[in-house]
């Protein structure tokens, strides 16, 4: 078990999401920064898609009821284990009864805490992810609160083998100021002025953002667009243009269909950029081709696969009598 001693403003259990239910109107949920979730899991020796804690802007603390390896990834934060500083993107070992404190966020807004064995909550429709609008998944279908006790999966032996230099050349998407996108179905419907503004303008991240989507401050011309069109399928990363000229980028809990014009889609490799931008920060869009989007996605998968092979080529179940 881990026990939440002080809950942050927003923390849930998330994995890679529940796939295959979009036609029934159910979004995938899962980590909004899937790269960082997978990175933390790989470093700690878990399956890359194992359930972990998604911890958004704000401090808090938790206690380890058993000795555990853990890893922080995503947002850069101030963190301490029993008063000793903890670095991100590396394996840390927590003795039984130790307390992890998360303080201020230095950069980014979404932190992932992966713990060896993963978070052992029931799977709903194939996933452990919390879907807050539906009140299911994760821990009791809700945000984590103080005094919650969350079960962990079985430990394994030997502990993770990790060299911090292995991640030095990996990309760090947190706090990046640009996101790559490909043209959407309504790109050609935009005026030349609107297309130029979408690509050339710095948009400000609005505080009115959540796991469903990020709203961008700043408007682009939308005269002549059809806002009464039938709804069409959308995915995380879809850029929607609302009737007042503002933009929304959909995330993991966003709708499965939408009737707003869709001038573009943020590529899969850069959705974590959207997830990590803090309210008030600027964001620019950079056009790429579908081929470049596929190459970026392949590179990200290959980098994590290579790291996983270095961290843990072989594992076995940890005997109950062994501790560290």
GROMACS .gro file of C-alpha atoms in nm:
model
  324
    1UNK     CA    1   0.000   0.000   0.000
    2UNK     CA    2   0.078   0.365  -0.026
    3UNK     CA    3  -0.113   0.615   0.186
    4UNK     CA    4  -0.189   0.967   0.071
    5UNK     CA    5  -0.098   1.188   0.365
    6UNK     CA    6  -0.163   1.521   0.195
    7UNK     CA    7  -0.346   1.524  -0.136
    8UNK     CA    8  -0.252   1.772  -0.409
    9UNK     CA    9  -0.530   1.974  -0.575
   10UNK     CA   10  -0.562   1.709  -0.846
   11UNK     CA   11  -0.422   1.354  -0.850
   12UNK     CA   12  -0.562   1.037  -1.004
   13UNK     CA   13  -0.454   0.686  -1.101
   14UNK     CA   14  -0.387   0.663  -1.475
   15UNK     CA   15  -0.239   0.411  -1.718
   16UNK     CA   16  -0.223   0.418  -2.100
   17UNK     CA   17  -0.603   0.440  -2.125
   18UNK     CA   18  -0.891   0.217  -2.230
   19UNK     CA   19  -0.897   0.157  -2.602
   20UNK     CA   20  -1.175   0.027  -2.822
   21UNK     CA   21  -1.470   0.211  -2.667
   22UNK     CA   22  -1.468   0.533  -2.868
   23UNK     CA   23  -1.756   0.415  -3.087
   24UNK     CA   24  -1.964   0.390  -2.768
   25UNK     CA   25  -1.885   0.750  -2.677
   26UNK     CA   26  -1.623   0.668  -2.414
   27UNK     CA   27  -1.289   0.853  -2.440
   28UNK     CA   28  -0.968   0.665  -2.366
   29UNK     CA   29  -0.877   0.858  -2.048
   30UNK     CA   30  -0.528   0.754  -1.939
   31UNK     CA   31  -0.225   0.976  -1.892
   32UNK     CA   32  -0.243   1.314  -2.064
   33UNK     CA   33   0.139   1.299  -2.094
   34UNK     CA   34   0.175   0.939  -2.205
   35UNK     CA   35   0.549   0.980  -2.273
   36UNK     CA   36   0.625   1.070  -1.911
   37UNK     CA   37   0.403   0.794  -1.770
   38UNK     CA   38   0.582   0.539  -1.984
   39UNK     CA   39   0.924   0.682  -1.908
   40UNK     CA   40   0.868   0.664  -1.531
   41UNK     CA   41   0.739   0.307  -1.558
   42UNK     CA   42   1.028   0.192  -1.777
   43UNK     CA   43   1.288   0.346  -1.545
   44UNK     CA   44   1.137   0.174  -1.241
   45UNK     CA   45   1.116  -0.160  -1.425
   46UNK     CA   46   0.739  -0.178  -1.482
   47UNK     CA   47   0.551  -0.245  -1.800
   48UNK     CA   48   0.550   0.089  -1.981
   49UNK     CA   49   0.169   0.119  -1.960
   50UNK     CA   50   0.133   0.021  -1.592
   51UNK     CA   51  -0.095   0.232  -1.369
   52UNK     CA   52   0.079   0.518  -1.189
   53UNK     CA   53  -0.011   0.841  -1.011
   54UNK     CA   54  -0.084   1.146  -1.226
   55UNK     CA   55  -0.017   1.446  -1.002
   56UNK     CA   56  -0.104   1.796  -1.125
   57UNK     CA   57   0.015   2.138  -1.011
   58UNK     CA   58   0.043   2.134  -0.632
   59UNK     CA   59   0.227   1.982  -0.341
   60UNK     CA   60   0.136   1.682  -0.129
   61UNK     CA   61   0.283   1.376   0.037
   62UNK     CA   62   0.247   1.000   0.057
   63UNK     CA   63   0.382   0.718   0.273
   64UNK     CA   64   0.520   0.387   0.149
   65UNK     CA   65   0.383   0.102   0.360
   66UNK     CA   66   0.638  -0.133   0.204
   67UNK     CA   67   0.989  -0.088   0.069
   68UNK     CA   68   0.952   0.021  -0.293
   69UNK     CA   69   1.142   0.153  -0.592
   70UNK     CA   70   0.982   0.458  -0.752
   71UNK     CA   71   1.046   0.718  -1.018
   72UNK     CA   72   0.929   1.075  -1.085
   73UNK     CA   73   0.890   1.197  -1.443
   74UNK     CA   74   0.710   1.472  -1.631
   75UNK     CA   75   0.698   1.805  -1.452
   76UNK     CA   76   1.015   1.903  -1.267
   77UNK     CA   77   0.935   1.943  -0.900
   78UNK     CA   78   1.097   1.989  -0.563
   79UNK     CA   79   1.066   1.654  -0.384
   80UNK     CA   80   1.210   1.493  -0.073
   81UNK     CA   81   1.213   1.138   0.065
   82UNK     CA   82   1.238   1.156   0.444
   83UNK     CA   83   1.393   1.499   0.406
   84UNK     CA   84   1.650   1.401   0.140
   85UNK     CA   85   1.615   1.559  -0.207
   86UNK     CA   86   1.480   1.333  -0.483
   87UNK     CA   87   1.578   1.376  -0.849
   88UNK     CA   88   1.344   1.300  -1.134
   89UNK     CA   89   1.403   1.049  -1.418
   90UNK     CA   90   1.596   0.807  -1.199
   91UNK     CA   91   1.528   0.509  -0.972
   92UNK     CA   92   1.476   0.596  -0.607
   93UNK     CA   93   1.439   0.343  -0.324
   94UNK     CA   94   1.192   0.410  -0.044
   95UNK     CA   95   1.232   0.209   0.279
   96UNK     CA   96   0.916   0.084   0.447
   97UNK     CA   97   0.741   0.368   0.626
   98UNK     CA   98   0.926   0.645   0.442
   99UNK     CA   99   0.745   0.959   0.329
  100UNK     CA  100   0.769   1.128  -0.012
  101UNK     CA  101   0.694   1.500  -0.010
  102UNK     CA  102   0.624   1.684  -0.335
  103UNK     CA  103   0.669   2.060  -0.312
  104UNK     CA  104   0.667   2.332  -0.573
  105UNK     CA  105   0.657   2.273  -0.947
  106UNK     CA  106   0.967   2.416  -1.115
  107UNK     CA  107   0.856   2.352  -1.473
  108UNK     CA  108   0.569   2.168  -1.638
  109UNK     CA  109   0.235   2.097  -1.474
  110UNK     CA  110   0.187   1.718  -1.480
  111UNK     CA  111   0.398   1.485  -1.263
  112UNK     CA  112   0.396   1.105  -1.279
  113UNK     CA  113   0.494   0.887  -0.984
  114UNK     CA  114   0.554   0.528  -1.094
  115UNK     CA  115   0.606   0.270  -0.821
  116UNK     CA  116   0.755  -0.076  -0.871
  117UNK     CA  117   0.471  -0.322  -0.928
  118UNK     CA  118   0.232  -0.050  -1.042
  119UNK     CA  119  -0.090   0.067  -0.877
  120UNK     CA  120  -0.311  -0.240  -0.825
  121UNK     CA  121  -0.663  -0.103  -0.868
  122UNK     CA  122  -0.939  -0.294  -1.050
  123UNK     CA  123  -0.953  -0.262  -1.427
  124UNK     CA  124  -1.274  -0.130  -1.578
  125UNK     CA  125  -1.327  -0.201  -1.949
  126UNK     CA  126  -0.965  -0.309  -1.975
  127UNK     CA  127  -0.799  -0.014  -1.803
  128UNK     CA  128  -0.713   0.111  -1.453
  129UNK     CA  129  -0.743   0.475  -1.563
  130UNK     CA  130  -0.970   0.713  -1.373
  131UNK     CA  131  -1.250   0.865  -1.581
  132UNK     CA  132  -1.379   1.139  -1.355
  133UNK     CA  133  -1.690   1.240  -1.559
  134UNK     CA  134  -1.808   0.878  -1.543
  135UNK     CA  135  -1.702   0.823  -1.180
  136UNK     CA  136  -1.527   0.494  -1.255
  137UNK     CA  137  -1.179   0.349  -1.285
  138UNK     CA  138  -0.872   0.430  -1.080
  139UNK     CA  139  -0.926   0.460  -0.704
  140UNK     CA  140  -1.303   0.456  -0.645
  141UNK     CA  141  -1.360   0.655  -0.965
  142UNK     CA  142  -1.241   0.983  -0.813
  143UNK     CA  143  -0.946   1.205  -0.733
  144UNK     CA  144  -0.712   1.093  -0.458
  145UNK     CA  145  -0.780   1.241  -0.115
  146UNK     CA  146  -0.591   1.257   0.213
  147UNK     CA  147  -0.595   0.922   0.401
  148UNK     CA  148  -0.663   0.719   0.087
  149UNK     CA  149  -0.477   0.388   0.089
  150UNK     CA  150  -0.394   0.265  -0.259
  151UNK     CA  151  -0.274  -0.094  -0.320
  152UNK     CA  152   0.044  -0.177  -0.510
  153UNK     CA  153   0.122  -0.469  -0.739
  154UNK     CA  154   0.376  -0.738  -0.645
  155UNK     CA  155   0.742  -0.644  -0.617
  156UNK     CA  156   0.996  -0.823  -0.829
  157UNK     CA  157   1.359  -0.916  -0.791
  158UNK     CA  158   1.624  -0.797  -0.862
  159UNK     CA  159   1.551  -0.425  -0.815
  160UNK     CA  160   1.575  -0.201  -1.123
  161UNK     CA  161   1.917  -0.171  -1.283
  162UNK     CA  162   1.947   0.189  -1.394
  163UNK     CA  163   2.219   0.429  -1.503
  164UNK     CA  164   2.112   0.797  -1.503
  165UNK     CA  165   2.323   0.861  -1.814
  166UNK     CA  166   2.083   0.641  -2.013
  167UNK     CA  167   1.820   0.916  -2.020
  168UNK     CA  168   2.048   1.214  -2.087
  169UNK     CA  169   1.981   1.203  -2.461
  170UNK     CA  170   1.609   1.138  -2.436
  171UNK     CA  171   1.378   1.428  -2.530
  172UNK     CA  172   1.231   1.630  -2.246
  173UNK     CA  173   0.892   1.752  -2.372
  174UNK     CA  174   0.796   1.932  -2.052
  175UNK     CA  175   0.770   2.310  -2.083
  176UNK     CA  176   0.841   2.309  -2.457
  177UNK     CA  177   0.701   2.618  -2.630
  178UNK     CA  178   0.606   2.464  -2.967
  179UNK     CA  179   0.382   2.177  -3.072
  180UNK     CA  180   0.393   2.013  -3.414
  181UNK     CA  181   0.063   1.956  -3.595
  182UNK     CA  182  -0.073   1.822  -3.922
  183UNK     CA  183  -0.354   1.979  -4.120
  184UNK     CA  184  -0.705   1.879  -4.014
  185UNK     CA  185  -1.019   1.831  -4.225
  186UNK     CA  186  -1.114   2.200  -4.206
  187UNK     CA  187  -0.775   2.357  -4.272
  188UNK     CA  188  -0.868   2.464  -4.623
  189UNK     CA  189  -1.191   2.618  -4.491
  190UNK     CA  190  -0.992   2.879  -4.300
  191UNK     CA  191  -0.913   3.211  -4.459
  192UNK     CA  192  -0.553   3.285  -4.554
  193UNK     CA  193  -0.533   3.529  -4.262
  194UNK     CA  194  -0.665   3.266  -4.019
  195UNK     CA  195  -0.418   3.002  -4.143
  196UNK     CA  196  -0.127   3.245  -4.109
  197UNK     CA  197  -0.234   3.342  -3.759
  198UNK     CA  198  -0.276   2.982  -3.642
  199UNK     CA  199   0.079   2.896  -3.747
  200UNK     CA  200   0.249   3.226  -3.665
  201UNK     CA  201   0.078   3.341  -3.345
  202UNK     CA  202   0.182   3.266  -2.985
  203UNK     CA  203  -0.127   3.146  -2.798
  204UNK     CA  204  -0.150   3.168  -2.420
  205UNK     CA  205  -0.257   2.866  -2.215
  206UNK     CA  206  -0.581   2.949  -2.034
  207UNK     CA  207  -0.642   2.857  -1.669
  208UNK     CA  208  -0.972   2.716  -1.799
  209UNK     CA  209  -0.804   2.387  -1.895
  210UNK     CA  210  -0.832   2.034  -1.762
  211UNK     CA  211  -0.786   1.669  -1.860
  212UNK     CA  212  -1.051   1.707  -2.130
  213UNK     CA  213  -0.868   1.981  -2.314
  214UNK     CA  214  -0.653   2.292  -2.307
  215UNK     CA  215  -0.812   2.623  -2.403
  216UNK     CA  216  -0.586   2.876  -2.572
  217UNK     CA  217  -0.611   3.251  -2.528
  218UNK     CA  218  -0.602   3.458  -2.845
  219UNK     CA  219  -0.843   3.440  -3.135
  220UNK     CA  220  -0.824   3.372  -3.507
  221UNK     CA  221  -1.077   3.486  -3.772
  222UNK     CA  222  -1.359   3.238  -3.818
  223UNK     CA  223  -1.595   3.417  -4.056
  224UNK     CA  224  -1.763   3.192  -4.309
  225UNK     CA  225  -1.703   2.866  -4.120
  226UNK     CA  226  -1.987   2.622  -4.066
  227UNK     CA  227  -2.048   2.580  -3.693
  228UNK     CA  228  -2.366   2.380  -3.749
  229UNK     CA  229  -2.195   2.087  -3.921
  230UNK     CA  230  -2.269   1.733  -3.795
  231UNK     CA  231  -2.033   1.601  -3.530
  232UNK     CA  232  -1.731   1.405  -3.647
  233UNK     CA  233  -1.487   1.175  -3.464
  234UNK     CA  234  -1.207   1.348  -3.274
  235UNK     CA  235  -0.900   1.221  -3.091
  236UNK     CA  236  -0.660   1.360  -2.828
  237UNK     CA  237  -0.458   1.631  -2.998
  238UNK     CA  238  -0.745   1.756  -3.216
  239UNK     CA  239  -0.744   2.136  -3.248
  240UNK     CA  240  -1.098   2.273  -3.242
  241UNK     CA  241  -1.193   2.627  -3.344
  242UNK     CA  242  -1.489   2.758  -3.146
  243UNK     CA  243  -1.746   3.008  -3.270
  244UNK     CA  244  -1.579   3.296  -3.083
  245UNK     CA  245  -1.247   3.233  -3.261
  246UNK     CA  246  -1.065   3.066  -2.972
  247UNK     CA  247  -0.891   2.728  -2.992
  248UNK     CA  248  -0.917   2.413  -2.780
  249UNK     CA  249  -0.673   2.121  -2.796
  250UNK     CA  250  -0.841   1.800  -2.681
  251UNK     CA  251  -0.675   1.567  -2.430
  252UNK     CA  252  -0.739   1.220  -2.290
  253UNK     CA  253  -1.080   1.287  -2.131
  254UNK     CA  254  -1.204   1.494  -2.425
  255UNK     CA  255  -1.517   1.406  -2.625
  256UNK     CA  256  -1.516   1.135  -2.888
  257UNK     CA  257  -1.691   1.354  -3.146
  258UNK     CA  258  -1.731   1.723  -3.206
  259UNK     CA  259  -1.898   1.964  -3.444
  260UNK     CA  260  -1.651   2.250  -3.423
  261UNK     CA  261  -1.422   2.305  -3.724
  262UNK     CA  262  -1.096   2.113  -3.689
  263UNK     CA  263  -0.810   2.295  -3.860
  264UNK     CA  264  -0.538   2.063  -3.730
  265UNK     CA  265  -0.428   1.779  -3.506
  266UNK     CA  266  -0.127   1.793  -3.273
  267UNK     CA  267   0.092   1.493  -3.350
  268UNK     CA  268   0.098   1.207  -3.102
  269UNK     CA  269   0.460   1.273  -3.004
  270UNK     CA  270   0.377   1.633  -2.905
  271UNK     CA  271   0.052   1.587  -2.713
  272UNK     CA  272   0.273   1.573  -2.398
  273UNK     CA  273   0.386   1.926  -2.482
  274UNK     CA  274   0.024   2.042  -2.451
  275UNK     CA  275  -0.018   1.846  -2.126
  276UNK     CA  276   0.286   2.012  -1.968
  277UNK     CA  277   0.224   2.377  -2.059
  278UNK     CA  278   0.130   2.577  -1.753
  279UNK     CA  279  -0.152   2.834  -1.744
  280UNK     CA  280  -0.020   3.165  -1.870
  281UNK     CA  281   0.258   3.009  -2.079
  282UNK     CA  282   0.277   3.064  -2.454
  283UNK     CA  283   0.241   2.796  -2.720
  284UNK     CA  284   0.308   2.805  -3.093
  285UNK     CA  285   0.206   2.552  -3.357
  286UNK     CA  286   0.452   2.425  -3.618
  287UNK     CA  287   0.325   2.247  -3.930
  288UNK     CA  288   0.469   1.904  -4.020
  289UNK     CA  289   0.371   1.636  -4.270
  290UNK     CA  290   0.197   1.309  -4.180
  291UNK     CA  291   0.521   1.127  -4.263
  292UNK     CA  292   0.711   1.341  -4.015
  293UNK     CA  293   0.444   1.272  -3.753
  294UNK     CA  294   0.484   0.896  -3.802
  295UNK     CA  295   0.863   0.922  -3.779
  296UNK     CA  296   0.837   1.118  -3.452
  297UNK     CA  297   0.601   0.857  -3.303
  298UNK     CA  298   0.830   0.573  -3.411
  299UNK     CA  299   1.134   0.746  -3.260
  300UNK     CA  300   0.958   0.791  -2.927
  301UNK     CA  301   0.857   0.422  -2.913
  302UNK     CA  302   1.206   0.307  -3.011
  303UNK     CA  303   1.373   0.525  -2.746
  304UNK     CA  304   1.155   0.382  -2.470
  305UNK     CA  305   1.202   0.025  -2.596
  306UNK     CA  306   1.580   0.065  -2.596
  307UNK     CA  307   1.573   0.208  -2.245
  308UNK     CA  308   1.350  -0.076  -2.122
  309UNK     CA  309   1.598  -0.333  -2.254
  310UNK     CA  310   1.878  -0.164  -2.060
  311UNK     CA  311   1.685  -0.125  -1.735
  312UNK     CA  312   1.536  -0.470  -1.701
  313UNK     CA  313   1.611  -0.746  -1.953
  314UNK     CA  314   1.489  -1.020  -1.718
  315UNK     CA  315   1.288  -1.023  -1.397
  316UNK     CA  316   1.141  -1.267  -1.149
  317UNK     CA  317   0.894  -1.256  -0.860
  318UNK     CA  318   1.045  -1.117  -0.538
  319UNK     CA  319   1.031  -1.364  -0.247
  320UNK     CA  320   0.822  -1.231   0.040
  321UNK     CA  321   1.117  -1.273   0.280
  322UNK     CA  322   1.349  -1.039   0.085
  323UNK     CA  323   1.355  -0.670   0.168
  324UNK     CA  324   1.572  -0.367   0.108
   0.00000   0.00000   0.00000
